[in-house]
XYZ file of C-alpha atoms in Angstrom:
376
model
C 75.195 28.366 9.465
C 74.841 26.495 13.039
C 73.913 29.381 15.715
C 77.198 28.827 18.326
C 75.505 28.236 21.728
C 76.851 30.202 24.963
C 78.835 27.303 26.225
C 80.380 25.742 23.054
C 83.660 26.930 21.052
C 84.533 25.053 17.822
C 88.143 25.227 17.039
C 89.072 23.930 13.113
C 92.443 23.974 10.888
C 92.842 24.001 6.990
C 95.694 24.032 5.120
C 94.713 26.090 2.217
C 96.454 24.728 -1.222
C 98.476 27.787 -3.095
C 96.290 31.013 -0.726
C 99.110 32.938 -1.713
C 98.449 33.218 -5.002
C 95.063 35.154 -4.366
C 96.147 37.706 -3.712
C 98.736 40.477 -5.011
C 102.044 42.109 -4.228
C 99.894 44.598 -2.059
C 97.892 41.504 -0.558
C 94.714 42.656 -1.985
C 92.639 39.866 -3.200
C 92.411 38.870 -6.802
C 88.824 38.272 -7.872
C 89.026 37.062 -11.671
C 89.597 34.544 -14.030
C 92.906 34.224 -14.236
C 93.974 30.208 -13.688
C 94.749 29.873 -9.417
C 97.378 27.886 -8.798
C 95.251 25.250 -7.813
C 94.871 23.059 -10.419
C 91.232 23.367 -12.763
C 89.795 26.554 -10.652
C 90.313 29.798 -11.491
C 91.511 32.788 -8.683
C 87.625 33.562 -8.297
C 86.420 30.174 -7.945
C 88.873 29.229 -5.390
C 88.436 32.752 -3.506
C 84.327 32.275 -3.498
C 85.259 28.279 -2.652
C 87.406 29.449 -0.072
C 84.885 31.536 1.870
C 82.045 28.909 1.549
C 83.635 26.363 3.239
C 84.746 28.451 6.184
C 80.954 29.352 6.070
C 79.797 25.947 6.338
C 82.469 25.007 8.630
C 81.260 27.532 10.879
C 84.218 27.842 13.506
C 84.801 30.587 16.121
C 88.721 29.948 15.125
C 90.315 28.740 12.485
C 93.845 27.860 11.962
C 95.343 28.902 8.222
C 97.715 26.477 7.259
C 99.600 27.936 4.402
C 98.036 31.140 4.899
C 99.357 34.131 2.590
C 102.926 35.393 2.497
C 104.595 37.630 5.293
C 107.328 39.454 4.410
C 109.857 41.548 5.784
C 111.141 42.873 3.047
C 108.454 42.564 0.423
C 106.163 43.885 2.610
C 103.313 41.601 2.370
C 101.502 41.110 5.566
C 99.555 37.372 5.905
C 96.964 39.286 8.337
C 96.512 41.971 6.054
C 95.766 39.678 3.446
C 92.989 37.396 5.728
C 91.528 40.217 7.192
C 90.806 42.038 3.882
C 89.464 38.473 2.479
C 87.082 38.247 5.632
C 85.246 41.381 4.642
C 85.463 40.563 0.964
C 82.912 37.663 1.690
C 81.593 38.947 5.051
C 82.972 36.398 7.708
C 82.182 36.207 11.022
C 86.010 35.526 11.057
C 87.144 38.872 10.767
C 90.264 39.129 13.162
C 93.767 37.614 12.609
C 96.824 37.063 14.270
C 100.185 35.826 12.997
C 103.608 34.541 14.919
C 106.854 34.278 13.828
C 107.288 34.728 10.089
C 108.147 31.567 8.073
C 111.254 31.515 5.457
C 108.621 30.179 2.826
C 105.171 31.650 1.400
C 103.176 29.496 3.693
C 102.323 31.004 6.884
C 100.400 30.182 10.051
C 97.454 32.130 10.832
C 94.709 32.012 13.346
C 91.150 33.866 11.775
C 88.896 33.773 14.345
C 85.642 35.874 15.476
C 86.615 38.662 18.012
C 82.981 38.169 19.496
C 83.534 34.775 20.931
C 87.608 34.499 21.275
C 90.448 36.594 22.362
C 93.930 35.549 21.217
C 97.645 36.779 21.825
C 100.609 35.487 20.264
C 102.316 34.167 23.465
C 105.292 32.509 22.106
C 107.637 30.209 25.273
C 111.074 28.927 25.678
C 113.942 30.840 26.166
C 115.011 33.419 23.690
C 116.763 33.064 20.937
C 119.045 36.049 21.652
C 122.534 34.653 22.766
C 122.818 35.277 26.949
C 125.458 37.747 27.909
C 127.066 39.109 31.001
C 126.139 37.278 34.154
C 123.355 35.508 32.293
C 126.231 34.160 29.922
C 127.485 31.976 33.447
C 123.850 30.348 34.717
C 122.855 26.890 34.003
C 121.184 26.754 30.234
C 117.433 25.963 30.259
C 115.974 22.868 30.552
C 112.854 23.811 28.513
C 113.019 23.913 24.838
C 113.856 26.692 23.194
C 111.605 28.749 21.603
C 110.228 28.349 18.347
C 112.488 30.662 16.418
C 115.551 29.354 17.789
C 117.967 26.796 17.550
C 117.198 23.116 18.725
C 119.613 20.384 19.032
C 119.249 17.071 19.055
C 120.699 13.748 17.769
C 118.623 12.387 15.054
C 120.474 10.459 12.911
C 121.501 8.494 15.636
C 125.222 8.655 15.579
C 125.662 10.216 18.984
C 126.584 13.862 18.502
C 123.551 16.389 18.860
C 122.519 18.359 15.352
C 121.049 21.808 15.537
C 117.820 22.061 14.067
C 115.462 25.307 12.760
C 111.843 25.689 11.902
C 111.411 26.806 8.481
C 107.944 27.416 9.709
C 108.456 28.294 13.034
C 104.957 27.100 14.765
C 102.251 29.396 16.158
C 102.003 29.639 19.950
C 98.913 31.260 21.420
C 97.356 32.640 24.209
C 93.454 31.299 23.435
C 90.512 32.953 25.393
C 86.644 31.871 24.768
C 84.821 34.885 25.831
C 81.577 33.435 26.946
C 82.811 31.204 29.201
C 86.076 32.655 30.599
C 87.919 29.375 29.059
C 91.451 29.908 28.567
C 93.273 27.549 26.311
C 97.042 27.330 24.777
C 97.098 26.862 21.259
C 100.237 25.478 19.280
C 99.183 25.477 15.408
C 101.882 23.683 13.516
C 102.811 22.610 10.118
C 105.499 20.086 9.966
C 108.551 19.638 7.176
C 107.047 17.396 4.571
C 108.624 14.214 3.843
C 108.283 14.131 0.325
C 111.897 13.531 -1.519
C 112.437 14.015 -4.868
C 111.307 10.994 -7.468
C 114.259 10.807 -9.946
C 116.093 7.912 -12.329
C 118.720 8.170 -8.943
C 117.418 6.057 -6.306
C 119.880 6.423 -3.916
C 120.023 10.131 -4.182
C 116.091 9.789 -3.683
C 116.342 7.765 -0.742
C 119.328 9.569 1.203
C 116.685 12.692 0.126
C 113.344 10.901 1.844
C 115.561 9.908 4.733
C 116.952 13.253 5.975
C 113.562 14.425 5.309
C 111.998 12.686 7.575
C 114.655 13.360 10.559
C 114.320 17.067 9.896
C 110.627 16.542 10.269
C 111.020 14.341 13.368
C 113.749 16.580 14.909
C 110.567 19.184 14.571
C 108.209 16.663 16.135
C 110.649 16.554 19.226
C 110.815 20.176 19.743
C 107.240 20.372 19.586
C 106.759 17.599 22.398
C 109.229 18.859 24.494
C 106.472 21.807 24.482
C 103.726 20.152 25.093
C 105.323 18.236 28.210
C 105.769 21.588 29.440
C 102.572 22.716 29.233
C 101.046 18.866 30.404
C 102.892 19.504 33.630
C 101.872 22.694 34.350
C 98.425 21.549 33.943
C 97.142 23.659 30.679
C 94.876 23.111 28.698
C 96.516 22.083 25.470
C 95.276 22.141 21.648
C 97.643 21.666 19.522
C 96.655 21.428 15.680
C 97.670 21.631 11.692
C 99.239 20.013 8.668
C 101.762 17.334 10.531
C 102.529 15.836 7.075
C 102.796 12.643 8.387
C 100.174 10.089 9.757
C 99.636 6.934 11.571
C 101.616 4.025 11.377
C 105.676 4.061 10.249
C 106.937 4.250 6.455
C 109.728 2.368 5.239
C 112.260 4.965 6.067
C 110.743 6.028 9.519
C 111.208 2.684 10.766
C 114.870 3.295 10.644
C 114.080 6.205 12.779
C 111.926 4.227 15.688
C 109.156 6.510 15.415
C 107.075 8.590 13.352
C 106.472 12.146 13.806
C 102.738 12.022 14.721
C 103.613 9.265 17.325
C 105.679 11.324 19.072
C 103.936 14.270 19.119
C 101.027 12.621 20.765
C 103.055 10.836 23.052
C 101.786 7.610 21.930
C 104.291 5.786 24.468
C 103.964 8.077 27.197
C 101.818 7.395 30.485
C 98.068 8.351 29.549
C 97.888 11.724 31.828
C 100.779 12.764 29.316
C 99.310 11.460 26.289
C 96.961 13.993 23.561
C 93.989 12.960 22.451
C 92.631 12.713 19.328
C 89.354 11.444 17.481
C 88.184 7.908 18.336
C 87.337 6.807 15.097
C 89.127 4.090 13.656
C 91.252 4.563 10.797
C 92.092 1.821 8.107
C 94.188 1.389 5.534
C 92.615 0.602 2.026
C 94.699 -0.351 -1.006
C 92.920 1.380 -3.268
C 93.407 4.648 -2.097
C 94.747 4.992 1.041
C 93.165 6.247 4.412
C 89.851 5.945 5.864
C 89.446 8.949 7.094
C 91.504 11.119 5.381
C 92.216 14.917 5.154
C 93.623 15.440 2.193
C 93.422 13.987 -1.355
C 96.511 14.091 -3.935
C 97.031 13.560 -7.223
C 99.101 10.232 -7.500
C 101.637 11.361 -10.776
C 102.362 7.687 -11.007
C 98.609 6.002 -11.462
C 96.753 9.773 -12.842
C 94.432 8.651 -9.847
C 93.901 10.115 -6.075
C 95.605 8.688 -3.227
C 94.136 9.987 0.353
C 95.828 10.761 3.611
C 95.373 11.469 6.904
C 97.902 13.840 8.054
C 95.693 17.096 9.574
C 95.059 16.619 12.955
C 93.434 18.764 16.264
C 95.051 17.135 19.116
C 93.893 17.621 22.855
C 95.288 17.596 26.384
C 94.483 14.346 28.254
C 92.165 16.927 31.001
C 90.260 19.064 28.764
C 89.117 15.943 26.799
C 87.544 14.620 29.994
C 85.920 18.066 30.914
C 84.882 19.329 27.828
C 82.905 17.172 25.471
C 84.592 16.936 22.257
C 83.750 16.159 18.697
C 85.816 16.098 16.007
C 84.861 16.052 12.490
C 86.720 15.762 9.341
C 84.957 17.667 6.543
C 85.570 15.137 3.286
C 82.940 14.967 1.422
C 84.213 11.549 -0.283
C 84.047 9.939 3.103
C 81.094 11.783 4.899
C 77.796 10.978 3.647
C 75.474 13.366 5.132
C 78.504 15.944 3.726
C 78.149 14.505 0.838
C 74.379 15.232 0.241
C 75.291 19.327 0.688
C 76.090 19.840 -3.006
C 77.272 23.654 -2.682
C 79.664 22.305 0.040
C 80.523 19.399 -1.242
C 81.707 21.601 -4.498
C 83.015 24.506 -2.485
C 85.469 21.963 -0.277
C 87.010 20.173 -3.532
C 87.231 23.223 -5.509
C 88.985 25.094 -2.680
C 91.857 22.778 -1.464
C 93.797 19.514 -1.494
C 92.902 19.111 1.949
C 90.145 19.271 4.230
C 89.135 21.410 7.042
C 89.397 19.573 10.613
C 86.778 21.142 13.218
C 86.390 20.472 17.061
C 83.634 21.272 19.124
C 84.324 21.560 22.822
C 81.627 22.736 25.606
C 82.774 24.626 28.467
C 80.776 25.332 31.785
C 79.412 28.895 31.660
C 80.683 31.320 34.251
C 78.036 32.327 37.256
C 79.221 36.295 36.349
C 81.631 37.901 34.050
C 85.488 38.102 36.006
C 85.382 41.203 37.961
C 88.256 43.786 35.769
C 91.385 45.100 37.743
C 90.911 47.712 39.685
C 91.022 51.045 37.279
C 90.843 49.755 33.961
């Protein structure tokens, strides 16, 4: 475990193939040897897999991308579930905080270590709650609405706007770093996938990848329309997850103009408006697909592995220039110093189809803790 110096905060995301299925109806952790729903591993395996990568990984936060259920009505509770896991395995990790509940079993979650961060869920935009009364007559807001709302926009291009909904409604936070006073907003995201179904009816299966990939763009947009928000109020910005889509444009997104990551980034925006990401090149390779990548699938039509970048931890343009960062993709197939960790190495592929995404950042360290309000 790397010993997190005064100054530094690393910051990682991990979508978290089939958590949910850890644990039970009462979100207590299942611990045997039972198949998981992962593929080859059993519930124990992936649990103890689980918790040695976040180990090795190391950060003071940590976004869950498809963290355990939430539900109203079932009564599951995603930070129940993480928090109970934490001190199963004894992580430093051992707080976490939840937004807006999602309409599927995969939920955002930040786990983080209350020692070194303090975190709200600080969602923006206007409310979803129709205006009345004198409210009912103002102008309507120019910002975007929040994240549990309605959003409308034309995406199919034929002129009229079409209202859109997260399914997973992203995670907006308030982000502190206690040792330096740092405050950051965090947006932790995990965008519509644009997977269609692959049957004998080609058309139906394109129409299907088509409409997937406006409803993911349409969720791009509102998440931009964010993030200029917060770029022009001068924030600090980090804005991370599963984006399911990566660089470049597929056949069907070039109908579209754009793809989803491109736009989120701001790829065509002035650079004082633009996030940053890791400098390291990225390549396409025929064999099996991106260099780097953070994920690895099973391809159903060779029975081989096809790779993908589509995780990403994005950064304002400012705190990229002040604060040092370093990102790291943890793939073992691709990292060679990974690589020669063996426990790791077989903790990260038994745990997920993805892999964890970790940025280091150094702040400057404040002269004297901020004075408190006067009687508190």
């Amino acid at each position: 475990m790397r010993m997190p110096q005064g100054s530094e905060m690393r910051l990682a995301c991990w979508n978290v193939e089939w958590f949910d299925a850890l644990f039970d109806a009462e979100d207590r952790l299942l611990l045997d040897e039972r198949r998981a729903r992962r593929y080859g591993v059993t519930r124990r395996e992936q649990a103890e897999a689980v918790a040695a990568a976040i180990r090795a990984v190391d950060p003071d936060a940590l976004l869950v991308v498809e963290a355990p259920n939430t539900g109203s009505r079932s009564g599951r509770s995603a930070v129940r579930a993480l928090e109970g896991f934490a001190a199963r395995f004894g992580l430093r990790q051992s707080a976490a905080l939840s937004g807006f509940e999602s309409e599927t079993d995969q939920e955002l979650v930040l786990l983080y270590d209350p020692s070194r961060i303090s975190a709200k869920h600080d969602p923006q935009g206007p409310s979803p709650e129709p205006p009345r009364g004198l409210a009912a007559l103002a102008a309507p807001s120019a910002e975007a609405p929040r994240f549990d709302g309605l959003y409308r926009r034309d995406v199919n291009g034929d002129g009229e706007a079409e209202t859109h909904r997260f399914i997973r409604p992203p995670l907006e936070l308030d982000l502190r770093h206690r040792c330096s006073g740092a405050a950051l907003r965090l947006i932790g995201a995990h965008l519509k996938s644009k997977a269609g179904a692959n049957g004998k009816d080609r058309e139906a299966a394109a129409a299907q990848h088509l409409a997937n990939r406006r409803k993911q763009l349409a969720e791009a947009l509102w998440l931009r329309e964010r993030i200029e928000a917060h770029l022009a109020r001068g924030e600090d910005l980090v804005v991370l997850g599963d984006f399911n889509d990566g660089p470049g444009l597929d056949l069907y997104e070039r109908r579209l103009g754009v793809s989803s990551l491109d736009a989120i980034i701001g790829t065509g925006a002035p650079p004082d408006r633009r996030l940053r990401t890791s400098e390291t090149k990225v390549r396409w390779t025929p064999d099996h697909g991106w260099v780097p990548a953070s994920a690895r699938f099973h391809d159903a039509a060779t029975g081989g592995t096809v790779d993908a970048l589509i995780d990403f931890i994005l950064i304002s343009p400012g705190l990229a220039e002040r604060a040092e960062p370093q990102w790291r993709i943890w793939n073992p197939w691709q990292d060679a110093a990974l690589a020669r960790e063996v426990e790791t190495t077989r903790a990260l592929t038994l745990a997920s189809d993805h892999f964890p995404v970790s940025l280091d950042l150094k702040f400057a360290l404040q002269s004297a803790p901020p004075a408190s309000p006067i009687g508190i």
